[in-house]
PDB file of C-alpha atoms in Angstrom:
ATOM      1  CA  MET A 161     -29.584  -4.432 -22.688  1.00 97.00           C
ATOM      2  CA  LEU A 162     -32.387  -6.671 -21.476  1.00 98.00           C
ATOM      3  CA  VAL A 163     -32.486  -7.469 -17.749  1.00 98.00           C
ATOM      4  CA  THR A 164     -34.915 -10.216 -16.798  1.00 98.00           C
ATOM      5  CA  GLY A 165     -36.212  -9.831 -13.264  1.00 97.00           C
ATOM      6  CA  GLY A 166     -35.281  -6.183 -13.646  1.00 97.00           C
ATOM      7  CA  ALA A 167     -37.611  -5.023 -10.879  1.00 95.00           C
ATOM      8  CA  GLY A 168     -36.122  -7.500  -8.402  1.00 96.00           C
ATOM      9  CA  PHE A 169     -33.554  -6.745  -5.720  1.00 97.00           C
ATOM     10  CA  LEU A 170     -30.514  -7.694  -7.800  1.00 98.00           C
ATOM     11  CA  GLY A 171     -32.098  -6.873 -11.159  1.00 98.00           C
ATOM     12  CA  SER A 172     -32.916  -3.283 -10.244  1.00 97.00           C
ATOM     13  CA  ALA A 173     -29.324  -2.722  -9.080  1.00 98.00           C
ATOM     14  CA  VAL A 174     -28.093  -4.105 -12.412  1.00 98.00           C
ATOM     15  CA  CYS A 175     -30.469  -1.827 -14.334  1.00 98.00           C
ATOM     16  CA  LYS A 176     -29.298   1.265 -12.433  1.00 98.00           C
ATOM     17  CA  GLN A 177     -25.628   0.516 -13.007  1.00 98.00           C
ATOM     18  CA  LEU A 178     -26.224  -0.108 -16.705  1.00 98.00           C
ATOM     19  CA  LEU A 179     -28.019   3.233 -16.962  1.00 97.00           C
ATOM     20  CA  GLN A 180     -25.096   4.980 -15.278  1.00 97.00           C
ATOM     21  CA  LEU A 181     -22.830   3.516 -17.956  1.00 97.00           C
ATOM     22  CA  GLY A 182     -25.013   4.994 -20.682  1.00 96.00           C
ATOM     23  CA  HIS A 183     -26.771   1.847 -21.895  1.00 97.00           C
ATOM     24  CA  GLN A 184     -30.378   1.651 -23.022  1.00 97.00           C
ATOM     25  CA  VAL A 185     -32.039  -0.761 -20.614  1.00 98.00           C
ATOM     26  CA  THR A 186     -35.195  -2.856 -20.795  1.00 98.00           C
ATOM     27  CA  ALA A 187     -36.449  -4.476 -17.581  1.00 98.00           C
ATOM     28  CA  TYR A 188     -38.711  -7.487 -18.006  1.00 98.00           C
ATOM     29  CA  GLN A 189     -40.643  -8.935 -15.048  1.00 95.00           C
ATOM     30  CA  ARG A 190     -44.152  -9.747 -13.823  1.00 93.00           C
ATOM     31  CA  SER A 191     -44.535  -6.660 -11.624  1.00 91.00           C
ATOM     32  CA  ASP A 192     -44.526  -2.976 -12.422  1.00 92.00           C
ATOM     33  CA  ALA A 193     -41.381  -0.929 -11.778  1.00 93.00           C
ATOM     34  CA  PRO A 194     -42.291   2.776 -11.560  1.00 95.00           C
ATOM     35  CA  GLU A 195     -38.957   3.728  -9.971  1.00 95.00           C
ATOM     36  CA  LEU A 196     -37.023   2.227 -12.871  1.00 97.00           C
ATOM     37  CA  ALA A 197     -39.383   3.819 -15.388  1.00 96.00           C
ATOM     38  CA  GLN A 198     -38.756   7.232 -13.836  1.00 97.00           C
ATOM     39  CA  LEU A 199     -35.020   6.688 -14.258  1.00 97.00           C
ATOM     40  CA  GLY A 200     -35.441   5.973 -17.956  1.00 96.00           C
ATOM     41  CA  VAL A 201     -35.631   2.192 -18.035  1.00 97.00           C
ATOM     42  CA  ARG A 202     -38.053   0.678 -20.560  1.00 97.00           C
ATOM     43  CA  VAL A 203     -40.256  -1.451 -18.309  1.00 97.00           C
ATOM     44  CA  ILE A 204     -42.181  -4.405 -19.721  1.00 97.00           C
ATOM     45  CA  ARG A 205     -44.358  -6.719 -17.681  1.00 97.00           C
ATOM     46  CA  GLY A 206     -44.521 -10.362 -18.627  1.00 97.00           C
ATOM     47  CA  ASP A 207     -43.935 -13.963 -17.596  1.00 97.00           C
ATOM     48  CA  ILE A 208     -40.425 -15.327 -18.049  1.00 97.00           C
ATOM     49  CA  CYS A 209     -41.881 -18.416 -19.714  1.00 97.00           C
ATOM     50  CA  ASP A 210     -43.907 -16.416 -22.254  1.00 97.00           C
ATOM     51  CA  ALA A 211     -41.697 -16.755 -25.307  1.00 97.00           C
ATOM     52  CA  HIS A 212     -43.717 -14.322 -27.414  1.00 97.00           C
ATOM     53  CA  ALA A 213     -43.715 -11.532 -24.816  1.00 97.00           C
ATOM     54  CA  LEU A 214     -40.047 -12.070 -23.954  1.00 98.00           C
ATOM     55  CA  ALA A 215     -39.080 -12.028 -27.629  1.00 97.00           C
ATOM     56  CA  ALA A 216     -40.878  -8.722 -28.059  1.00 97.00           C
ATOM     57  CA  ALA A 217     -39.049  -7.268 -25.056  1.00 97.00           C
ATOM     58  CA  ALA A 218     -35.701  -8.520 -26.374  1.00 97.00           C
ATOM     59  CA  SER A 219     -36.156  -7.045 -29.840  1.00 94.00           C
ATOM     60  CA  GLY A 220     -33.273  -4.711 -30.608  1.00 94.00           C
ATOM     61  CA  CYS A 221     -31.215  -5.795 -27.580  1.00 96.00           C
ATOM     62  CA  ASN A 222     -27.561  -6.749 -27.854  1.00 96.00           C
ATOM     63  CA  ALA A 223     -27.231  -8.654 -24.592  1.00 98.00           C
ATOM     64  CA  VAL A 224     -29.269 -10.260 -21.817  1.00 98.00           C
ATOM     65  CA  ILE A 225     -28.595 -10.355 -18.081  1.00 98.00           C
ATOM     66  CA  HIS A 226     -30.905 -13.051 -16.732  1.00 98.00           C
ATOM     67  CA  THR A 227     -31.600 -12.472 -13.015  1.00 98.00           C
ATOM     68  CA  ALA A 228     -35.223 -13.665 -12.982  1.00 98.00           C
ATOM     69  CA  GLY A 229     -35.899 -16.760 -10.913  1.00 97.00           C
ATOM     70  CA  LYS A 230     -37.875 -18.300  -8.089  1.00 96.00           C
ATOM     71  CA  ALA A 231     -35.987 -18.406  -4.778  1.00 94.00           C
ATOM     72  CA  GLY A 232     -36.942 -19.968  -1.460  1.00 92.00           C
ATOM     73  CA  VAL A 233     -36.619 -23.067   0.656  1.00 93.00           C
ATOM     74  CA  TRP A 234     -40.150 -24.438   0.265  1.00 94.00           C
ATOM     75  CA  GLY A 235     -42.828 -24.786  -2.388  1.00 94.00           C
ATOM     76  CA  LYS A 236     -44.029 -26.948  -5.247  1.00 94.00           C
ATOM     77  CA  PHE A 237     -41.268 -28.420  -7.371  1.00 96.00           C
ATOM     78  CA  ASP A 238     -43.229 -27.691 -10.553  1.00 97.00           C
ATOM     79  CA  ASP A 239     -43.262 -23.956  -9.770  1.00 97.00           C
ATOM     80  CA  TYR A 240     -39.477 -23.872  -9.393  1.00 98.00           C
ATOM     81  CA  GLN A 241     -39.024 -26.045 -12.473  1.00 98.00           C
ATOM     82  CA  ARG A 242     -41.256 -23.839 -14.613  1.00 98.00           C
ATOM     83  CA  ILE A 243     -39.580 -20.557 -13.666  1.00 98.00           C
ATOM     84  CA  ASN A 244     -35.956 -21.502 -13.067  1.00 98.00           C
ATOM     85  CA  VAL A 245     -35.531 -24.132 -15.759  1.00 98.00           C
ATOM     86  CA  GLY A 246     -38.354 -23.384 -18.200  1.00 98.00           C
ATOM     87  CA  GLY A 247     -37.772 -19.635 -17.927  1.00 98.00           C
ATOM     88  CA  THR A 248     -34.063 -20.048 -18.619  1.00 98.00           C
ATOM     89  CA  GLU A 249     -34.806 -22.238 -21.625  1.00 98.00           C
ATOM     90  CA  THR A 250     -37.112 -19.485 -22.901  1.00 98.00           C
ATOM     91  CA  VAL A 251     -34.329 -16.911 -22.469  1.00 98.00           C
ATOM     92  CA  LEU A 252     -31.937 -19.115 -24.459  1.00 98.00           C
ATOM     93  CA  GLN A 253     -34.590 -19.585 -27.163  1.00 98.00           C
ATOM     94  CA  VAL A 254     -35.120 -15.824 -27.464  1.00 98.00           C
ATOM     95  CA  CYS A 255     -31.383 -15.139 -27.588  1.00 98.00           C
ATOM     96  CA  ARG A 256     -31.077 -17.523 -30.534  1.00 97.00           C
ATOM     97  CA  GLN A 257     -34.203 -16.125 -32.181  1.00 96.00           C
ATOM     98  CA  HIS A 258     -32.855 -12.558 -32.127  1.00 96.00           C
ATOM     99  CA  ALA A 259     -29.212 -13.554 -32.629  1.00 97.00           C
ATOM    100  CA  ILE A 260     -28.331 -11.929 -29.296  1.00 98.00           C
ATOM    101  CA  PRO A 261     -24.665 -12.823 -28.791  1.00 98.00           C
ATOM    102  CA  TYR A 262     -24.191 -12.383 -25.011  1.00 98.00           C
ATOM    103  CA  LEU A 263     -25.947 -13.840 -21.979  1.00 98.00           C
ATOM    104  CA  VAL A 264     -25.031 -13.483 -18.290  1.00 98.00           C
ATOM    105  CA  HIS A 265     -27.021 -15.815 -16.032  1.00 98.00           C
ATOM    106  CA  THR A 266     -27.549 -15.517 -12.266  1.00 98.00           C
ATOM    107  CA  SER A 267     -26.962 -18.900 -10.671  1.00 98.00           C
ATOM    108  CA  SER A 268     -26.437 -19.884  -7.020  1.00 98.00           C
ATOM    109  CA  PRO A 269     -23.666 -21.363  -4.858  1.00 97.00           C
ATOM    110  CA  SER A 270     -26.299 -23.649  -3.322  1.00 97.00           C
ATOM    111  CA  ILE A 271     -25.905 -25.952  -6.323  1.00 97.00           C
ATOM    112  CA  VAL A 272     -22.562 -27.199  -4.954  1.00 97.00           C
ATOM    113  CA  GLN A 273     -23.439 -27.147  -1.242  1.00 91.00           C
ATOM    114  CA  GLY A 274     -24.815 -30.059   0.678  1.00 81.00           C
ATOM    115  CA  GLY A 275     -24.085 -31.595   4.047  1.00 83.00           C
ATOM    116  CA  ARG A 276     -20.456 -30.555   4.376  1.00 92.00           C
ATOM    117  CA  ASP A 277     -18.336 -27.517   5.141  1.00 96.00           C
ATOM    118  CA  ILE A 278     -16.983 -25.630   2.122  1.00 97.00           C
ATOM    119  CA  GLU A 279     -14.074 -23.423   3.129  1.00 97.00           C
ATOM    120  CA  GLY A 280     -12.265 -21.621   0.330  1.00 97.00           C
ATOM    121  CA  GLY A 281     -13.887 -23.785  -2.333  1.00 97.00           C
ATOM    122  CA  ASP A 282     -13.505 -22.835  -5.994  1.00 97.00           C
ATOM    123  CA  GLU A 283     -15.166 -23.573  -9.316  1.00 98.00           C
ATOM    124  CA  SER A 284     -13.648 -27.061  -9.445  1.00 97.00           C
ATOM    125  CA  LEU A 285     -16.322 -28.150  -6.946  1.00 97.00           C
ATOM    126  CA  PRO A 286     -18.778 -30.499  -8.698  1.00 96.00           C
ATOM    127  CA  VAL A 287     -22.427 -29.586  -9.012  1.00 97.00           C
ATOM    128  CA  ASN A 288     -24.515 -31.744  -6.681  1.00 95.00           C
ATOM    129  CA  THR A 289     -26.487 -34.706  -7.977  1.00 93.00           C
ATOM    130  CA  HIS A 290     -28.662 -34.969  -4.847  1.00 94.00           C
ATOM    131  CA  PHE A 291     -30.638 -32.008  -3.539  1.00 96.00           C
ATOM    132  CA  LEU A 292     -32.686 -31.263  -0.429  1.00 94.00           C
ATOM    133  CA  ALA A 293     -34.933 -28.658  -2.075  1.00 96.00           C
ATOM    134  CA  ALA A 294     -36.357 -27.619  -5.416  1.00 97.00           C
ATOM    135  CA  TYR A 295     -34.466 -24.318  -5.510  1.00 97.00           C
ATOM    136  CA  PRO A 296     -30.891 -25.638  -5.748  1.00 97.00           C
ATOM    137  CA  GLN A 297     -31.971 -28.520  -7.957  1.00 98.00           C
ATOM    138  CA  THR A 298     -33.609 -26.271 -10.538  1.00 98.00           C
ATOM    139  CA  LYS A 299     -30.872 -23.625 -10.336  1.00 98.00           C
ATOM    140  CA  ALA A 300     -28.321 -26.349 -11.070  1.00 98.00           C
ATOM    141  CA  ALA A 301     -30.283 -27.500 -14.094  1.00 98.00           C
ATOM    142  CA  ALA A 302     -30.633 -23.916 -15.335  1.00 98.00           C
ATOM    143  CA  GLU A 303     -26.909 -23.190 -14.996  1.00 98.00           C
ATOM    144  CA  GLN A 304     -26.016 -26.385 -16.813  1.00 98.00           C
ATOM    145  CA  ARG A 305     -28.281 -25.440 -19.715  1.00 98.00           C
ATOM    146  CA  VAL A 306     -26.794 -21.938 -19.936  1.00 98.00           C
ATOM    147  CA  LEU A 307     -23.202 -23.142 -19.958  1.00 98.00           C
ATOM    148  CA  ALA A 308     -23.990 -25.932 -22.427  1.00 98.00           C
ATOM    149  CA  ALA A 309     -25.509 -23.333 -24.775  1.00 98.00           C
ATOM    150  CA  ASN A 310     -22.228 -21.417 -25.017  1.00 98.00           C
ATOM    151  CA  CYS A 311     -20.999 -21.180 -28.607  1.00 97.00           C
ATOM    152  CA  PRO A 312     -19.443 -18.591 -30.934  1.00 97.00           C
ATOM    153  CA  GLN A 313     -22.903 -17.220 -31.765  1.00 97.00           C
ATOM    154  CA  LEU A 314     -24.053 -17.030 -28.125  1.00 98.00           C
ATOM    155  CA  LYS A 315     -21.409 -16.519 -25.460  1.00 98.00           C
ATOM    156  CA  THR A 316     -22.718 -17.381 -22.011  1.00 98.00           C
ATOM    157  CA  THR A 317     -21.480 -17.245 -18.447  1.00 98.00           C
ATOM    158  CA  ALA A 318     -23.033 -17.916 -15.032  1.00 98.00           C
ATOM    159  CA  LEU A 319     -22.440 -16.105 -11.745  1.00 98.00           C
ATOM    160  CA  ARG A 320     -23.036 -17.558  -8.287  1.00 98.00           C
ATOM    161  CA  PRO A 321     -23.518 -14.610  -5.889  1.00 98.00           C
ATOM    162  CA  HIS A 322     -23.666 -15.715  -2.270  1.00 94.00           C
ATOM    163  CA  LEU A 323     -26.396 -14.324   0.056  1.00 96.00           C
ATOM    164  CA  ILE A 324     -27.075 -10.907  -1.469  1.00 98.00           C
ATOM    165  CA  TRP A 325     -28.034  -8.167   0.998  1.00 98.00           C
ATOM    166  CA  GLY A 326     -28.332  -4.390   1.177  1.00 97.00           C
ATOM    167  CA  PRO A 327     -30.873  -1.568   1.327  1.00 97.00           C
ATOM    168  CA  GLY A 328     -34.276  -2.728   0.119  1.00 94.00           C
ATOM    169  CA  ASP A 329     -33.488  -6.432   0.599  1.00 94.00           C
ATOM    170  CA  PRO A 330     -36.860  -8.252   0.450  1.00 92.00           C
ATOM    171  CA  HIS A 331     -35.459 -11.707   1.205  1.00 89.00           C
ATOM    172  CA  ILE A 332     -32.770 -12.259   3.852  1.00 91.00           C
ATOM    173  CA  LEU A 333     -33.407  -9.383   6.244  1.00 94.00           C
ATOM    174  CA  PRO A 334     -37.198  -9.784   6.597  1.00 93.00           C
ATOM    175  CA  ARG A 335     -36.773 -13.522   7.215  1.00 91.00           C
ATOM    176  CA  LEU A 336     -34.163 -12.914   9.901  1.00 93.00           C
ATOM    177  CA  ALA A 337     -36.217 -10.189  11.575  1.00 94.00           C
ATOM    178  CA  ALA A 338     -39.283 -12.429  11.667  1.00 92.00           C
ATOM    179  CA  ARG A 339     -37.382 -15.086  13.607  1.00 92.00           C
ATOM    180  CA  VAL A 340     -36.257 -12.840  16.446  1.00 94.00           C
ATOM    181  CA  ARG A 341     -38.136 -13.603  19.662  1.00 90.00           C
ATOM    182  CA  ASN A 342     -37.807 -11.335  22.701  1.00 91.00           C
ATOM    183  CA  GLY A 343     -34.467 -10.054  21.516  1.00 94.00           C
ATOM    184  CA  LYS A 344     -33.083 -13.551  20.926  1.00 95.00           C
ATOM    185  CA  LEU A 345     -32.441 -15.593  17.802  1.00 95.00           C
ATOM    186  CA  ALA A 346     -31.988 -19.356  17.912  1.00 93.00           C
ATOM    187  CA  LEU A 347     -29.250 -20.137  15.397  1.00 94.00           C
ATOM    188  CA  PRO A 348     -27.602 -23.416  14.431  1.00 94.00           C
ATOM    189  CA  GLY A 349     -24.010 -23.070  13.230  1.00 94.00           C
ATOM    190  CA  ALA A 350     -23.464 -19.608  14.685  1.00 95.00           C
ATOM    191  CA  ASP A 351     -19.685 -20.131  14.536  1.00 96.00           C
ATOM    192  CA  LYS A 352     -19.640 -21.368  10.922  1.00 97.00           C
ATOM    193  CA  ARG A 353     -18.009 -18.921   8.505  1.00 97.00           C
ATOM    194  CA  ILE A 354     -20.069 -17.872   5.504  1.00 97.00           C
ATOM    195  CA  ASP A 355     -19.775 -15.524   2.556  1.00 98.00           C
ATOM    196  CA  THR A 356     -22.200 -12.732   1.746  1.00 98.00           C
ATOM    197  CA  VAL A 357     -22.231 -10.075  -0.967  1.00 98.00           C
ATOM    198  CA  PHE A 358     -23.495  -6.488  -0.947  1.00 98.00           C
ATOM    199  CA  VAL A 359     -26.075  -5.990  -3.692  1.00 98.00           C
ATOM    200  CA  GLU A 360     -24.099  -3.344  -5.594  1.00 98.00           C
ATOM    201  CA  ASN A 361     -21.080  -5.639  -5.715  1.00 98.00           C
ATOM    202  CA  ALA A 362     -23.241  -8.467  -7.057  1.00 98.00           C
ATOM    203  CA  ALA A 363     -24.651  -6.164  -9.743  1.00 98.00           C
ATOM    204  CA  LEU A 364     -21.162  -4.945 -10.658  1.00 98.00           C
ATOM    205  CA  ALA A 365     -20.019  -8.543 -11.155  1.00 98.00           C
ATOM    206  CA  HIS A 366     -22.790  -9.085 -13.715  1.00 98.00           C
ATOM    207  CA  ILE A 367     -21.775  -6.012 -15.685  1.00 98.00           C
ATOM    208  CA  LEU A 368     -18.097  -6.948 -15.577  1.00 98.00           C
ATOM    209  CA  ALA A 369     -18.995 -10.435 -16.791  1.00 98.00           C
ATOM    210  CA  LEU A 370     -20.926  -8.953 -19.695  1.00 98.00           C
ATOM    211  CA  ASN A 371     -18.027  -6.669 -20.575  1.00 97.00           C
ATOM    212  CA  GLU A 372     -15.676  -9.652 -20.522  1.00 98.00           C
ATOM    213  CA  LEU A 373     -17.902 -11.692 -22.834  1.00 97.00           C
ATOM    214  CA  CYS A 374     -17.884  -8.755 -25.260  1.00 96.00           C
ATOM    215  CA  GLY A 375     -14.067  -8.683 -25.182  1.00 96.00           C
ATOM    216  CA  GLN A 376     -11.711 -11.604 -24.675  1.00 94.00           C
ATOM    217  CA  ALA A 377     -14.567 -13.944 -23.671  1.00 97.00           C
ATOM    218  CA  ALA A 378     -12.381 -15.905 -21.250  1.00 97.00           C
ATOM    219  CA  ALA A 379     -15.534 -16.302 -19.158  1.00 98.00           C
ATOM    220  CA  ALA A 380     -17.536 -17.938 -21.950  1.00 98.00           C
ATOM    221  CA  GLY A 381     -18.926 -21.280 -20.877  1.00 98.00           C
ATOM    222  CA  LYS A 382     -17.783 -20.866 -17.266  1.00 98.00           C
ATOM    223  CA  ALA A 383     -19.326 -20.232 -13.844  1.00 98.00           C
ATOM    224  CA  TYR A 384     -17.940 -17.965 -11.106  1.00 98.00           C
ATOM    225  CA  PHE A 385     -18.476 -17.569  -7.379  1.00 98.00           C
ATOM    226  CA  ILE A 386     -19.165 -13.969  -6.363  1.00 98.00           C
ATOM    227  CA  SER A 387     -18.911 -12.601  -2.830  1.00 98.00           C
ATOM    228  CA  ASN A 388     -17.587  -9.715  -0.773  1.00 98.00           C
ATOM    229  CA  ASP A 389     -14.538 -11.898  -0.091  1.00 98.00           C
ATOM    230  CA  GLU A 390     -15.022 -11.260   3.639  1.00 98.00           C
ATOM    231  CA  PRO A 391     -16.197 -14.536   5.198  1.00 98.00           C
ATOM    232  CA  LEU A 392     -17.471 -14.091   8.750  1.00 98.00           C
ATOM    233  CA  PRO A 393     -18.989 -16.305  11.443  1.00 97.00           C
ATOM    234  CA  GLN A 394     -22.682 -16.643  10.669  1.00 96.00           C
ATOM    235  CA  GLY A 395     -23.755 -15.345  14.060  1.00 96.00           C
ATOM    236  CA  ASP A 396     -21.564 -12.266  13.658  1.00 97.00           C
ATOM    237  CA  ILE A 397     -22.855 -11.170  10.243  1.00 97.00           C
ATOM    238  CA  ILE A 398     -26.481 -11.899  11.182  1.00 97.00           C
ATOM    239  CA  GLN A 399     -26.162  -9.884  14.382  1.00 96.00           C
ATOM    240  CA  ARG A 400     -24.609  -6.971  12.463  1.00 97.00           C
ATOM    241  CA  LEU A 401     -27.256  -7.067   9.737  1.00 97.00           C
ATOM    242  CA  LEU A 402     -30.089  -6.994  12.249  1.00 97.00           C
ATOM    243  CA  GLN A 403     -28.409  -4.222  14.220  1.00 97.00           C
ATOM    244  CA  ALA A 404     -28.187  -2.157  11.039  1.00 97.00           C
ATOM    245  CA  ILE A 405     -31.968  -2.288  10.677  1.00 96.00           C
ATOM    246  CA  GLY A 406     -32.517  -1.417  14.320  1.00 95.00           C
ATOM    247  CA  ILE A 407     -32.879  -4.854  15.892  1.00 96.00           C
ATOM    248  CA  SER A 408     -30.543  -5.749  18.753  1.00 95.00           C
ATOM    249  CA  VAL A 409     -30.364  -9.488  19.181  1.00 95.00           C
ATOM    250  CA  VAL A 410     -28.594 -12.092  21.299  1.00 95.00           C
ATOM    251  CA  ILE A 411     -27.682 -15.224  19.361  1.00 94.00           C
ATOM    252  CA  ARG A 412     -28.714 -18.463  21.070  1.00 93.00           C
ATOM    253  CA  PRO A 413     -26.623 -21.309  19.577  1.00 92.00           C
ATOM    254  CA  VAL A 414     -28.443 -24.506  18.618  1.00 92.00           C
ATOM    255  CA  PRO A 415     -26.617 -27.838  18.096  1.00 94.00           C
ATOM    256  CA  ALA A 416     -26.430 -29.037  14.487  1.00 93.00           C
ATOM    257  CA  LEU A 417     -27.979 -32.502  14.874  1.00 93.00           C
ATOM    258  CA  PRO A 418     -31.217 -31.361  16.561  1.00 93.00           C
ATOM    259  CA  ALA A 419     -31.560 -28.642  13.907  1.00 94.00           C
ATOM    260  CA  ARG A 420     -31.237 -31.165  11.086  1.00 94.00           C
ATOM    261  CA  LEU A 421     -33.713 -33.519  12.747  1.00 95.00           C
ATOM    262  CA  ALA A 422     -36.131 -30.635  13.290  1.00 95.00           C
ATOM    263  CA  GLY A 423     -35.873 -29.681   9.620  1.00 95.00           C
ATOM    264  CA  ALA A 424     -36.762 -33.211   8.509  1.00 96.00           C
ATOM    265  CA  LEU A 425     -39.605 -33.416  11.049  1.00 96.00           C
ATOM    266  CA  CYS A 426     -41.081 -30.070  10.003  1.00 96.00           C
ATOM    267  CA  GLU A 427     -41.053 -31.112   6.350  1.00 94.00           C
ATOM    268  CA  ALA A 428     -42.819 -34.369   7.170  1.00 95.00           C
ATOM    269  CA  ILE A 429     -45.518 -32.615   9.191  1.00 96.00           C
ATOM    270  CA  TRP A 430     -46.097 -29.943   6.539  1.00 95.00           C
ATOM    271  CA  ARG A 431     -46.455 -32.584   3.817  1.00 92.00           C
ATOM    272  CA  VAL A 432     -48.720 -34.921   5.745  1.00 92.00           C
ATOM    273  CA  LEU A 433     -51.215 -32.328   6.982  1.00 92.00           C
ATOM    274  CA  PRO A 434     -50.626 -30.584   4.398  1.00 85.00           C
ATOM    275  CA  LEU A 435     -50.044 -26.966   5.402  1.00 89.00           C
ATOM    276  CA  SER A 436     -49.955 -24.021   2.999  1.00 86.00           C
ATOM    277  CA  SER A 437     -47.452 -22.000   5.018  1.00 91.00           C
ATOM    278  CA  GLU A 438     -43.676 -22.419   4.951  1.00 91.00           C
ATOM    279  CA  PRO A 439     -42.157 -24.660   7.665  1.00 94.00           C
ATOM    280  CA  PRO A 440     -40.059 -22.825  10.279  1.00 92.00           C
ATOM    281  CA  LEU A 441     -37.165 -25.096   9.322  1.00 93.00           C
ATOM    282  CA  THR A 442     -36.483 -27.462   6.406  1.00 95.00           C
ATOM    283  CA  ARG A 443     -33.741 -29.967   5.628  1.00 94.00           C
ATOM    284  CA  PHE A 444     -32.267 -27.502   3.131  1.00 94.00           C
ATOM    285  CA  SER A 445     -32.303 -24.510   5.478  1.00 93.00           C
ATOM    286  CA  ALA A 446     -30.891 -26.613   8.341  1.00 94.00           C
ATOM    287  CA  ASP A 447     -28.130 -27.833   6.033  1.00 94.00           C
ATOM    288  CA  GLN A 448     -27.299 -24.264   5.044  1.00 93.00           C
ATOM    289  CA  LEU A 449     -27.279 -23.069   8.646  1.00 94.00           C
ATOM    290  CA  THR A 450     -25.135 -25.858  10.070  1.00 95.00           C
ATOM    291  CA  THR A 451     -22.301 -25.790   7.524  1.00 96.00           C
ATOM    292  CA  ALA A 452     -19.597 -23.326   6.555  1.00 97.00           C
ATOM    293  CA  HIS A 453     -19.751 -22.035   3.003  1.00 96.00           C
ATOM    294  CA  TRP A 454     -17.273 -19.490   1.745  1.00 97.00           C
ATOM    295  CA  TYR A 455     -15.448 -19.407  -1.560  1.00 98.00           C
ATOM    296  CA  ASP A 456     -12.230 -18.477  -3.294  1.00 98.00           C
ATOM    297  CA  ILE A 457     -13.149 -15.768  -5.820  1.00 98.00           C
ATOM    298  CA  SER A 458      -9.734 -15.705  -7.511  1.00 98.00           C
ATOM    299  CA  ALA A 459     -11.270 -16.810 -10.819  1.00 98.00           C
ATOM    300  CA  ALA A 460     -13.700 -13.870 -10.833  1.00 98.00           C
ATOM    301  CA  ARG A 461     -10.847 -11.499  -9.966  1.00 98.00           C
ATOM    302  CA  ARG A 462      -8.710 -12.925 -12.765  1.00 98.00           C
ATOM    303  CA  ASP A 463     -11.216 -13.334 -15.590  1.00 98.00           C
ATOM    304  CA  LEU A 464     -13.799 -10.656 -14.795  1.00 98.00           C
ATOM    305  CA  ALA A 465     -11.538  -8.111 -13.060  1.00 97.00           C
ATOM    306  CA  TYR A 466     -14.072  -8.292 -10.228  1.00 98.00           C
ATOM    307  CA  VAL A 467     -13.070  -6.462  -7.060  1.00 98.00           C
ATOM    308  CA  PRO A 468     -15.765  -5.775  -4.418  1.00 98.00           C
ATOM    309  CA  GLN A 469     -16.255  -2.017  -4.263  1.00 98.00           C
ATOM    310  CA  VAL A 470     -18.357  -1.823  -1.097  1.00 98.00           C
ATOM    311  CA  SER A 471     -16.978  -3.490   2.042  1.00 98.00           C
ATOM    312  CA  ILE A 472     -19.248  -5.169   4.558  1.00 98.00           C
ATOM    313  CA  SER A 473     -18.651  -2.315   7.021  1.00 98.00           C
ATOM    314  CA  GLU A 474     -19.572   0.316   4.435  1.00 98.00           C
ATOM    315  CA  GLY A 475     -22.554  -1.723   3.287  1.00 98.00           C
ATOM    316  CA  LEU A 476     -23.825  -1.986   6.849  1.00 98.00           C
ATOM    317  CA  ALA A 477     -23.492   1.786   7.240  1.00 98.00           C
ATOM    318  CA  ARG A 478     -25.539   2.284   4.054  1.00 98.00           C
ATOM    319  CA  LEU A 479     -28.117  -0.212   5.279  1.00 97.00           C
ATOM    320  CA  LYS A 480     -28.414   1.595   8.609  1.00 96.00           C
ATOM    321  CA  GLN A 481     -28.845   4.966   6.896  1.00 96.00           C
ATOM    322  CA  TYR A 482     -31.507   3.500   4.586  1.00 95.00           C
ATOM    323  CA  SER A 483     -33.377   1.918   7.503  1.00 92.00           C
ATOM    324  CA  THR A 484     -33.550   5.036   9.712  1.00 84.00           C
TER     325      THR A 484
END
C-alpha cells in the first residue's frame, strides 16, 4: 500500500491501521517520518508533483490512499492548484503507469458548502461552482478528476471527512488555542450544528473504502461524507476540544453579518498592503463559522460498512490523556 501524505495527521493514522492489518506500507511525503519508520513503514521523501519520484515509491504497490494535499484558508492559488490538483493528476498518472487498480482519495465537504446551512445533507448535494477560497476550489477539481478516472482498470472513490481532530492534531486545535484571549473566544455561529470526525475514525473509513473497492466495488466512482455522526453546536464542541487540551474558555457569540463583513475587509486589507501573514478572518472562514454543516452518512454506512468506532466523548478523553 502507498499512502501519500503518510507523515501527515490523517496519513499517519492510515499507515498505522494498515500495518495493524498486516499490510506492507510505503509513506510518501516531503518530510521525514521517523516514528513511522520505527514501526516498519517504508518512508520515502518526495514532492507529490514529482512523477518520477512518486512512480518509484509506488513500484510494487497494489493500491494507493491519497491523503496528501494543501489545506488552509489563505495563500496563493497557484500553490493550492499545484499540490491539490497537479499532485492528484500525478497520482492518477502513476496509478495508470504501474497498473495499480485501486485508489482512495481524501476530499473535503467544503466543496459543497457555501453561504447556506447544510443540515443532514447527503451526496446528492451538487459541488459548488463558485468558491471563496483556493482550498475548496482545488479540492473540488481534484475530486472530480479522481471520480472521472474511475474505470475497470482503476477503481476510484473519494471520501469527505469533516473537521478531523484528535491527539497530535496540527491544524484545528492550534488554531483554536491561538484565538483564545483572556479565557474568551469570539465565535460567530456558536449555536450552529456541525460535524467533526475523530482521526482514527477517518482513517478507518479510508481502509474500509479500499476494502470495498477490492470487493464488490459499489463505491467505485462515488464520493462519501465521513463524520462521527454526532453533530453538535459549534460552540459546544470547540469548548470541549479546548478543555481537553487544558484551556478553559468562555464563548463570546458574534453576529453573522459583522463576521462576514470583517472577513471581506480583512481579505481586502491583506491583498492591498500586501501582508505575508494570514488574515485573522477571511470570507471562507466566516462562511464556515456562520453556517451549519452536518451530513447524513447513510451512504458510507451502506456501501463501506463504516461505523464510527470512537465516540466524541471517548475521543475527548484520549485527547485529554495525550495532552497531559
